PDB file of C-alpha atoms in Angstrom:
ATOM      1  CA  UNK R 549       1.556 -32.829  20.318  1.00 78.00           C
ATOM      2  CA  UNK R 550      -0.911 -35.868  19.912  1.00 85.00           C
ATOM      3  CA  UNK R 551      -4.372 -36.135  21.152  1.00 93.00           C
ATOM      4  CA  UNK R 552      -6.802 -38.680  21.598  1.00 97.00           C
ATOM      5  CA  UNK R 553     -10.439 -38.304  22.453  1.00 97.00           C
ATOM      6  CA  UNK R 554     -13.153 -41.038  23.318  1.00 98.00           C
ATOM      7  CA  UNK R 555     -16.093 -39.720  23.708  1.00 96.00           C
ATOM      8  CA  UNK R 556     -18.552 -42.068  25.358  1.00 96.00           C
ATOM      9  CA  UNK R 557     -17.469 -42.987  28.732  1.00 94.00           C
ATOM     10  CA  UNK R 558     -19.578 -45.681  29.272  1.00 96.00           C
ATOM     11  CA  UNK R 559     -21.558 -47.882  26.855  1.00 96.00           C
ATOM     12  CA  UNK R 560     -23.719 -50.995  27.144  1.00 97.00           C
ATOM     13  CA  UNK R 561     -24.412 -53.506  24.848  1.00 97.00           C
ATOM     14  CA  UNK R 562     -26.569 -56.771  24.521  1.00 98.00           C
ATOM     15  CA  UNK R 563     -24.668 -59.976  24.304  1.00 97.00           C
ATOM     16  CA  UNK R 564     -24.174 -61.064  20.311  1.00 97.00           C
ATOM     17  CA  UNK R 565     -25.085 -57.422  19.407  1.00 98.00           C
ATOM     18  CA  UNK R 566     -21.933 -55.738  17.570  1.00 98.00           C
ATOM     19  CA  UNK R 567     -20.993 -51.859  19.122  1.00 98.00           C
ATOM     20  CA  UNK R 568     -18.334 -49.334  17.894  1.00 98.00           C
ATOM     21  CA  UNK R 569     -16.779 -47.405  20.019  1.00 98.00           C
ATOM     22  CA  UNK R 570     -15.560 -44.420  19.286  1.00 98.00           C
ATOM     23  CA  UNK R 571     -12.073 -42.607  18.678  1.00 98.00           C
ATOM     24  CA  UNK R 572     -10.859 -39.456  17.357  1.00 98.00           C
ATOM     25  CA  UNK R 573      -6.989 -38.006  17.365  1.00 97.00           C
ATOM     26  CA  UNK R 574      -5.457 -35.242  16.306  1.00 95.00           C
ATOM     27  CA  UNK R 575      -1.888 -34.868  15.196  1.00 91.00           C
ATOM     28  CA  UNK R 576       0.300 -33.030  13.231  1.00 89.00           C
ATOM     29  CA  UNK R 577       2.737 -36.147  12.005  1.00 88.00           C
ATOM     30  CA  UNK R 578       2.314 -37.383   8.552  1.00 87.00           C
ATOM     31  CA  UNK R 579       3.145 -41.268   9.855  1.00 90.00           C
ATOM     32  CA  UNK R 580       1.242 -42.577  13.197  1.00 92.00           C
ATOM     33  CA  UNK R 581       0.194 -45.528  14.441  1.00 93.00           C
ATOM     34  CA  UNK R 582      -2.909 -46.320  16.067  1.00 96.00           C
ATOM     35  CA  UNK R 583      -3.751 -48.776  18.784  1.00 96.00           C
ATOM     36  CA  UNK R 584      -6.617 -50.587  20.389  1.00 98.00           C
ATOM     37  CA  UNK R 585      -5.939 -51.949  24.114  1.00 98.00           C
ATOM     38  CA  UNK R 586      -8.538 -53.821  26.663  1.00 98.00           C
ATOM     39  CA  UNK R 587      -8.928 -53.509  30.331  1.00 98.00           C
ATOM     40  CA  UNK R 588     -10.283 -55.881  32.299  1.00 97.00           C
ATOM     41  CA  UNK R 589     -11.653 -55.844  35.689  1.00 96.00           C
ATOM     42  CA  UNK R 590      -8.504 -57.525  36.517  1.00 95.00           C
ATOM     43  CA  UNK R 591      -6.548 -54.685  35.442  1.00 95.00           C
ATOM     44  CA  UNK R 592      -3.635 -55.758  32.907  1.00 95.00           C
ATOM     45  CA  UNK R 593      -3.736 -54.763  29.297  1.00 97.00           C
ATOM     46  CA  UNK R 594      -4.414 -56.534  26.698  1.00 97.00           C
ATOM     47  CA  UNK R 595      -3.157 -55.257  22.747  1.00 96.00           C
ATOM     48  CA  UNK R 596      -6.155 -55.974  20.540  1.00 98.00           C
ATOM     49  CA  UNK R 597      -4.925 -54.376  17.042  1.00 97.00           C
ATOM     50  CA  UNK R 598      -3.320 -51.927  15.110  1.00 96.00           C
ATOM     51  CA  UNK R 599      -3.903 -49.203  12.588  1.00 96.00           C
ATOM     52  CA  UNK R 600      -0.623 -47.533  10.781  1.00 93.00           C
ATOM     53  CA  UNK R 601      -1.752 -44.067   9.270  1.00 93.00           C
ATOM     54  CA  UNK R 602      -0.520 -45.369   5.710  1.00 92.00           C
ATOM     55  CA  UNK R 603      -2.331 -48.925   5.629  1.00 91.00           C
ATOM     56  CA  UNK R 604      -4.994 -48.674   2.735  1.00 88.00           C
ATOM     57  CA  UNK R 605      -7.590 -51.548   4.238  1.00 94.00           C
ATOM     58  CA  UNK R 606      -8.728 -51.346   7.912  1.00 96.00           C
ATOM     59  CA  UNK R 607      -7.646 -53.775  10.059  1.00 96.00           C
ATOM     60  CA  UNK R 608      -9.355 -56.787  11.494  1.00 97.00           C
ATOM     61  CA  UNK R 609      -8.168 -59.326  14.094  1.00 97.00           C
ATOM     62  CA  UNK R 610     -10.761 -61.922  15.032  1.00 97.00           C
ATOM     63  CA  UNK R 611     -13.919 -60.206  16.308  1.00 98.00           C
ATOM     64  CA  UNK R 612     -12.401 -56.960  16.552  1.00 98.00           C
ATOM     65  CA  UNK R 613     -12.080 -54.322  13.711  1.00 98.00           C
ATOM     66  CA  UNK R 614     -11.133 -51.073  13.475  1.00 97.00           C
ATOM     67  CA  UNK R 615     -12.932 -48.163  10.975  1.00 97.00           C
ATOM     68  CA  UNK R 616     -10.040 -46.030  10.281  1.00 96.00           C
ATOM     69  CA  UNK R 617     -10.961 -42.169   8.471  1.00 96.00           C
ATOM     70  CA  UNK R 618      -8.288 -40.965   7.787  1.00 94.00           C
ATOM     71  CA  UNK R 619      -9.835 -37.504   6.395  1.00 93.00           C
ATOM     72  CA  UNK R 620     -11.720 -37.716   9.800  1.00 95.00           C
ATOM     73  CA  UNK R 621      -9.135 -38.130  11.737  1.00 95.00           C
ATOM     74  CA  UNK R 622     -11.058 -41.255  13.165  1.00 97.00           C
ATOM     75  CA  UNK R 623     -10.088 -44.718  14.754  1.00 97.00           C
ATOM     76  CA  UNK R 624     -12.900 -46.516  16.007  1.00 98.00           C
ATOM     77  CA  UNK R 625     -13.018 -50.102  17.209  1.00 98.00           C
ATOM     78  CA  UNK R 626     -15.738 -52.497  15.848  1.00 98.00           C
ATOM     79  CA  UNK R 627     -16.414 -55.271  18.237  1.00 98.00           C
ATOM     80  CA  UNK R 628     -19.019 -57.872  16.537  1.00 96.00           C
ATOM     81  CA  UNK R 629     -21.167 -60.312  18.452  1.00 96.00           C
ATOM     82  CA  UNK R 630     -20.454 -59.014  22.048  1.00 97.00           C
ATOM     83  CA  UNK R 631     -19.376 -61.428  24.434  1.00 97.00           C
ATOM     84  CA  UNK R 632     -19.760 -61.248  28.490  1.00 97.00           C
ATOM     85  CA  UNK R 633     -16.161 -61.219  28.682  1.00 97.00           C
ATOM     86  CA  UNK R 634     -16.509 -58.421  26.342  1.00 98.00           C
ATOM     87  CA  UNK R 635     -16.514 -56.029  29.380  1.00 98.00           C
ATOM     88  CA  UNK R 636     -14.063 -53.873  30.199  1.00 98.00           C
ATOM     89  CA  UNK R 637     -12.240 -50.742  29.583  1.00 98.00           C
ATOM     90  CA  UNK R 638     -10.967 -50.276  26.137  1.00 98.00           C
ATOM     91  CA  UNK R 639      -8.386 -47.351  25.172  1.00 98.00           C
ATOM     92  CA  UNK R 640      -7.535 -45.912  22.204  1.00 98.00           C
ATOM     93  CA  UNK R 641      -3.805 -44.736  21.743  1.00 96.00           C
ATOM     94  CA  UNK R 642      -1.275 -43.086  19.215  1.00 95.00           C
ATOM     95  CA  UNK R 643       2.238 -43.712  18.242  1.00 91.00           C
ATOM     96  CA  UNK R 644       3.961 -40.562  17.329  1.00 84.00           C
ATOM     97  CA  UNK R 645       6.461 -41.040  13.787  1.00 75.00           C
ATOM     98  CA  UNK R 646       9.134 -39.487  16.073  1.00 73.00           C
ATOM     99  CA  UNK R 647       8.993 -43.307  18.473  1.00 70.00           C
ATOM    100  CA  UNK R 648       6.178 -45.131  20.100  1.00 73.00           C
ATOM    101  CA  UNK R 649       5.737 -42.921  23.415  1.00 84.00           C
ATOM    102  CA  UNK R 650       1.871 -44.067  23.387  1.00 92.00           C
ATOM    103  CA  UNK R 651      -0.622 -41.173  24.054  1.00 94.00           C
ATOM    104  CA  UNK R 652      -3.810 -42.648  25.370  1.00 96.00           C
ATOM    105  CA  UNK R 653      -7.180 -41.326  25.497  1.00 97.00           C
ATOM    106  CA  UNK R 654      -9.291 -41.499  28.401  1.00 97.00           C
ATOM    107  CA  UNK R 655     -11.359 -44.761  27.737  1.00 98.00           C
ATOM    108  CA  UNK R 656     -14.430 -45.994  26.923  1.00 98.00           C
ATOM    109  CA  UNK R 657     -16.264 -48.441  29.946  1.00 98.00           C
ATOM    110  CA  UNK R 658     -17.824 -51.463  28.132  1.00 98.00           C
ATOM    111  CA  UNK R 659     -20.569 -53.515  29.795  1.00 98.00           C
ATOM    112  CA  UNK R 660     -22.331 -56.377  27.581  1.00 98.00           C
ATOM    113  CA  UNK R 661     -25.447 -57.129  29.186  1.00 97.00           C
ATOM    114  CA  UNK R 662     -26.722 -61.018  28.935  1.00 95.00           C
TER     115      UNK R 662
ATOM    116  CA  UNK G 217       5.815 -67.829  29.916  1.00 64.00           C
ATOM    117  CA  UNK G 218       5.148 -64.534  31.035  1.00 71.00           C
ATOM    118  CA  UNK G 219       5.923 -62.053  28.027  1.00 93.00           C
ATOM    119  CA  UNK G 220       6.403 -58.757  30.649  1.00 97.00           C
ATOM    120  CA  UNK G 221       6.376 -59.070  34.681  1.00 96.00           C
ATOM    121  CA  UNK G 222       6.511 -57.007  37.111  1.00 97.00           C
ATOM    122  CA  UNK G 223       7.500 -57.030  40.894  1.00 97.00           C
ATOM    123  CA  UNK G 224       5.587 -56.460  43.344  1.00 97.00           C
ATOM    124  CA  UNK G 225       2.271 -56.419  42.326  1.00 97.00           C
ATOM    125  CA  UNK G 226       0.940 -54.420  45.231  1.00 97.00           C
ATOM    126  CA  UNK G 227       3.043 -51.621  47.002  1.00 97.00           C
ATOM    127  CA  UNK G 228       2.140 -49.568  50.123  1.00 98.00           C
ATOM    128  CA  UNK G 229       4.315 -47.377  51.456  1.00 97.00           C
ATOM    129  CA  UNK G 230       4.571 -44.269  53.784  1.00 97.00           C
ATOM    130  CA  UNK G 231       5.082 -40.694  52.302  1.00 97.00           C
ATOM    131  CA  UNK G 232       8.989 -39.746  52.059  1.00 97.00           C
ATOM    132  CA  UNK G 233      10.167 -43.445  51.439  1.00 98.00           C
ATOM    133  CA  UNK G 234      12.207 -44.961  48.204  1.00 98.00           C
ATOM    134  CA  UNK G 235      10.751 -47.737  46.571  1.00 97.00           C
ATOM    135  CA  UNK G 236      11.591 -49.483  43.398  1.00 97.00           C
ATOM    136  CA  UNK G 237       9.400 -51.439  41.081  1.00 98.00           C
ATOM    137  CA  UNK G 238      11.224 -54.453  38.995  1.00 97.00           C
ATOM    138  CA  UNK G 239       9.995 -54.962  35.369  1.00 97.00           C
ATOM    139  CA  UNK G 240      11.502 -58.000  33.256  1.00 97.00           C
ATOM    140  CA  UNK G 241      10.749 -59.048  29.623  1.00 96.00           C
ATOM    141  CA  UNK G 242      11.417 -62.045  27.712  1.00 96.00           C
ATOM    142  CA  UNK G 243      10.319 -61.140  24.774  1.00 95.00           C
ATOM    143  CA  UNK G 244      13.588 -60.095  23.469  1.00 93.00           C
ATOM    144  CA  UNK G 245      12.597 -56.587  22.675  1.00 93.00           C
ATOM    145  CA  UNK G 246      14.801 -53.227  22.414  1.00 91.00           C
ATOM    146  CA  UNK G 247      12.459 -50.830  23.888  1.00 92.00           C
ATOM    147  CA  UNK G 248      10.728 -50.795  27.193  1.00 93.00           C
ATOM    148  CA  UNK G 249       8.323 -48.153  28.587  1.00 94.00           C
ATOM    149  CA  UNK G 250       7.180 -47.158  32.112  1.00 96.00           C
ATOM    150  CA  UNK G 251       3.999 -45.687  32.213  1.00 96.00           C
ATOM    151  CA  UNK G 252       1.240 -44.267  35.208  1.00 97.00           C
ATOM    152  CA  UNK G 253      -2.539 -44.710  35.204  1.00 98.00           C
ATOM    153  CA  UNK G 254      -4.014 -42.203  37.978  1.00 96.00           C
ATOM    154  CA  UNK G 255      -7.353 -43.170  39.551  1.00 95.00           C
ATOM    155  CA  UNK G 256      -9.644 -41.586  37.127  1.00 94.00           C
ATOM    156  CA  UNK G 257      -7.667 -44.556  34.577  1.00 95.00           C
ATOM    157  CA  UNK G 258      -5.838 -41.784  33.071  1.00 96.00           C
ATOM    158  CA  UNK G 259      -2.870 -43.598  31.617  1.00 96.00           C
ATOM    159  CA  UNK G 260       0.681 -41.612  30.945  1.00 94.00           C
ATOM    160  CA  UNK G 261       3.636 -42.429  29.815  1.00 93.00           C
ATOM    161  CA  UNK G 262       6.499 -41.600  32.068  1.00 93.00           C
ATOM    162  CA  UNK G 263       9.840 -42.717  30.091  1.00 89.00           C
ATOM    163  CA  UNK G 264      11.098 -44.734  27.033  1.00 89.00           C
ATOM    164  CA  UNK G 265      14.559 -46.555  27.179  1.00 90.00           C
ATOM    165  CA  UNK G 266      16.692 -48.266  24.873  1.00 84.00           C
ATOM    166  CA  UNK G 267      19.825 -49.339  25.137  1.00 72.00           C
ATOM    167  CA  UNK G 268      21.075 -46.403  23.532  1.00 68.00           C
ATOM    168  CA  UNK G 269      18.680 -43.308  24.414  1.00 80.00           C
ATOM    169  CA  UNK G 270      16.240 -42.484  27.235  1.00 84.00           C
ATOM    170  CA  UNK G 271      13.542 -40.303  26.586  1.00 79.00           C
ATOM    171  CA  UNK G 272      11.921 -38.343  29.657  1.00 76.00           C
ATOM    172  CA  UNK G 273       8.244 -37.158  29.788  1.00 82.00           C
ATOM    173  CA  UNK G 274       9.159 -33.874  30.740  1.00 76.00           C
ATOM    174  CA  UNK G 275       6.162 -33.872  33.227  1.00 87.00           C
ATOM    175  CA  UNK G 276       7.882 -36.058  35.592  1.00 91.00           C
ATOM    176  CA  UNK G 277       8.922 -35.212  38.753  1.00 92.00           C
ATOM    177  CA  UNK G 278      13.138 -35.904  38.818  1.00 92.00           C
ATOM    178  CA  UNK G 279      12.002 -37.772  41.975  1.00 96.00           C
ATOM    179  CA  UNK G 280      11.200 -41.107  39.505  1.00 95.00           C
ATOM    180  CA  UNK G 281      14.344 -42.398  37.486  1.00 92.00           C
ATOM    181  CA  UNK G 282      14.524 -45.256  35.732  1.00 91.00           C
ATOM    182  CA  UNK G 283      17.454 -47.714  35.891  1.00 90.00           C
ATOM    183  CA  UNK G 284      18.067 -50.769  33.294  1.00 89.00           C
ATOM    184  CA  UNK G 285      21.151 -53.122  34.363  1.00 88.00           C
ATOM    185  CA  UNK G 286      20.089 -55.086  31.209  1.00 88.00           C
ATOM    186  CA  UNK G 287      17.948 -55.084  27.773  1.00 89.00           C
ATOM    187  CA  UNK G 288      15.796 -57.218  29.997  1.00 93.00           C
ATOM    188  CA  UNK G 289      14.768 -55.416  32.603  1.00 94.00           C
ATOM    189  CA  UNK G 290      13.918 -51.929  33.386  1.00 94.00           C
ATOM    190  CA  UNK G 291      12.886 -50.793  37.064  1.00 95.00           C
ATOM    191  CA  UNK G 292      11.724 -47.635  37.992  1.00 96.00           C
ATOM    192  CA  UNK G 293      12.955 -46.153  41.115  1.00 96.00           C
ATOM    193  CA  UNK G 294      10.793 -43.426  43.012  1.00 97.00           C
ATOM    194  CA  UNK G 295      12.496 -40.831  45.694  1.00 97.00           C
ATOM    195  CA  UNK G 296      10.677 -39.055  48.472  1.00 97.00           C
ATOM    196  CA  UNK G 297       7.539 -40.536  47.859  1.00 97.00           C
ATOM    197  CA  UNK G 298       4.065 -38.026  47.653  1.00 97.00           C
ATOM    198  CA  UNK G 299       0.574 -38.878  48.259  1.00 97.00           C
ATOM    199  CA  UNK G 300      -0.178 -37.831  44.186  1.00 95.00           C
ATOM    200  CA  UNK G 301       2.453 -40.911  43.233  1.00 97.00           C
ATOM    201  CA  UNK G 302      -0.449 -43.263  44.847  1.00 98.00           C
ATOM    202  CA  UNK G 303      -1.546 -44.642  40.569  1.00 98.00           C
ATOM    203  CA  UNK G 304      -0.796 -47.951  39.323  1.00 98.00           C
ATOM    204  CA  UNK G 305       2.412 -48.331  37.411  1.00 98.00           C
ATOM    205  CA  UNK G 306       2.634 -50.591  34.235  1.00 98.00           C
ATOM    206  CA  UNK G 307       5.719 -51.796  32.417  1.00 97.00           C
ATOM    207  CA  UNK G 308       5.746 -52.138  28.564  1.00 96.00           C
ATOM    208  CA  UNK G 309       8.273 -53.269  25.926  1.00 94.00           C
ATOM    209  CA  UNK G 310       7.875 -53.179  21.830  1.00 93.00           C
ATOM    210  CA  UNK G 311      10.735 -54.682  19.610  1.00 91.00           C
ATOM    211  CA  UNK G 312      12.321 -51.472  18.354  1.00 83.00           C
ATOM    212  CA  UNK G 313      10.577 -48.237  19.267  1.00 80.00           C
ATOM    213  CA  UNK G 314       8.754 -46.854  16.065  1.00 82.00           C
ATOM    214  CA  UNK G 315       5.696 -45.704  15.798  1.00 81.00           C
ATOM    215  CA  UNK G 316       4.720 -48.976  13.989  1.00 83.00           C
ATOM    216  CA  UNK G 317       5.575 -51.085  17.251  1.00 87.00           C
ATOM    217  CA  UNK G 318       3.249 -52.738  19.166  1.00 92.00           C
ATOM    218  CA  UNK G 319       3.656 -52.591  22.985  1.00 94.00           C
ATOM    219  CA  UNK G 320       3.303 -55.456  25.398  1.00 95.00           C
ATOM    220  CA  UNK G 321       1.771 -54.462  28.675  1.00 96.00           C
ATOM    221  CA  UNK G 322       2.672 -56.367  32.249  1.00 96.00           C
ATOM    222  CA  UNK G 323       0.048 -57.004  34.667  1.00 96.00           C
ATOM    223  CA  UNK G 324       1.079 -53.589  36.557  1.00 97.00           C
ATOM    224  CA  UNK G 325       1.722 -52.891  39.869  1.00 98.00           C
ATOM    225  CA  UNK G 326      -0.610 -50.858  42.093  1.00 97.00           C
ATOM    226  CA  UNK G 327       1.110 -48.349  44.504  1.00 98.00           C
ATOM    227  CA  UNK G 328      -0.493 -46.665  47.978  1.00 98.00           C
ATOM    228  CA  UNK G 329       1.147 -43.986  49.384  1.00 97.00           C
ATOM    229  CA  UNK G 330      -0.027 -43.289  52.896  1.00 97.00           C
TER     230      UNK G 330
END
């Protein structure tokens, strides 16, 4: 079974300051895939990147980043030069190699001060 | 334009009805997803479908089922309803089901059980 664990339940941040937060999983399956979503107030969610367990380079997308440790067991999403619209939930979630049943963890609350 | 919708948005309901919540996607995926985020934003997944295998959560009451007249739509149907189904319900689809499959998240509908 997969498990995903954020740690910091809420965070703030200044505006145009970068913050991390963090992510750590644990799973027995040599291939996973790992997965960023955003919250808003409004409630949908948004995809905001993608880590596969065998991809050599971390992956970026835009402002977003994510430092992947492998060794660690460690997924944690870079977000650089905060923005007020910034705010929000953000989850972390696995793909298992057996299909893409997404475990979540329990979310880190965002708030970029101005 | 909408990539995944879902109908109704908002759902209250009296304990002991049947309700049904319509999800569509035109994104031309295989796989589509039903999952349940309690009030403490706890998010679960519930079921996967394709058109050739459903996969069950196993912690799921037999009281939800989901039923799929198409590739393009997947609605979840919920028996007997309980005060503890009260959570809002999002829809998801991914092109194939791996583990290397993003999922695309609809706006989610928010259910009160009274």
């Amino acid at each position: 079974a997969q498990k995903i664990t954020q740690t910091q339940p809420g965070m703030f941040v200044q505006e145009k300051e970068a913050v991390t937060l963090d992510c750590t999983y644990d799973t027995s399956d040599p291939s996973y895939g790992l997965f960023w979503y955003k919250q808003p107030s409004s409630g949908e969610m948004i995809f905001l990147i993608y880590q596969g367990s065998y991809d050599q380079q971390n992956a970026t997308e835009g402002r977003y980043s994510l430092n992947f440790q492998k060794a660690r067991k460690s997924a944690n999403l870079v977000i650089s030069a905060s923005q007020l619209g910034d705010s929000a939930m953000y989850f972390c979630a696995m793909s298992p190699n057996a299909g893409n049943m997404l475990t979540f963890g329990g979310g880190t609350r965002l708030m970029v001060k101005p | 334009d909408t990539a995944v919708s879902q109908t109704p948005k908002y759902l209250v309901t009296q304990m002991g009805n049947d309700k049904s919540i319509k999800c569509e996607q035109n994104l031309g995926h295989d796989t589509m997803y039903w999952y349940k985020q309690d009030s403490k934003k706890f998010l679960k997944i519930m079921f996967s479908y394709n058109n050739k295998e459903l996969i069950i959560n196993e912690t799921v009451p037999n009281r939800f089922s989901p039923k799929s007249p198409d590739k393009a739509h997947l609605n979840l149907h919920i028996n007997s309803l309980e005060l503890g189904d009260s959570a809002v319900y999002f829809c998801a689809s991914s092109q194939d089901g791996s583990w290397v499959d993003t999922q695309y998240f609809g706006p989610g509908t928010r259910l009160t059980v009274l």
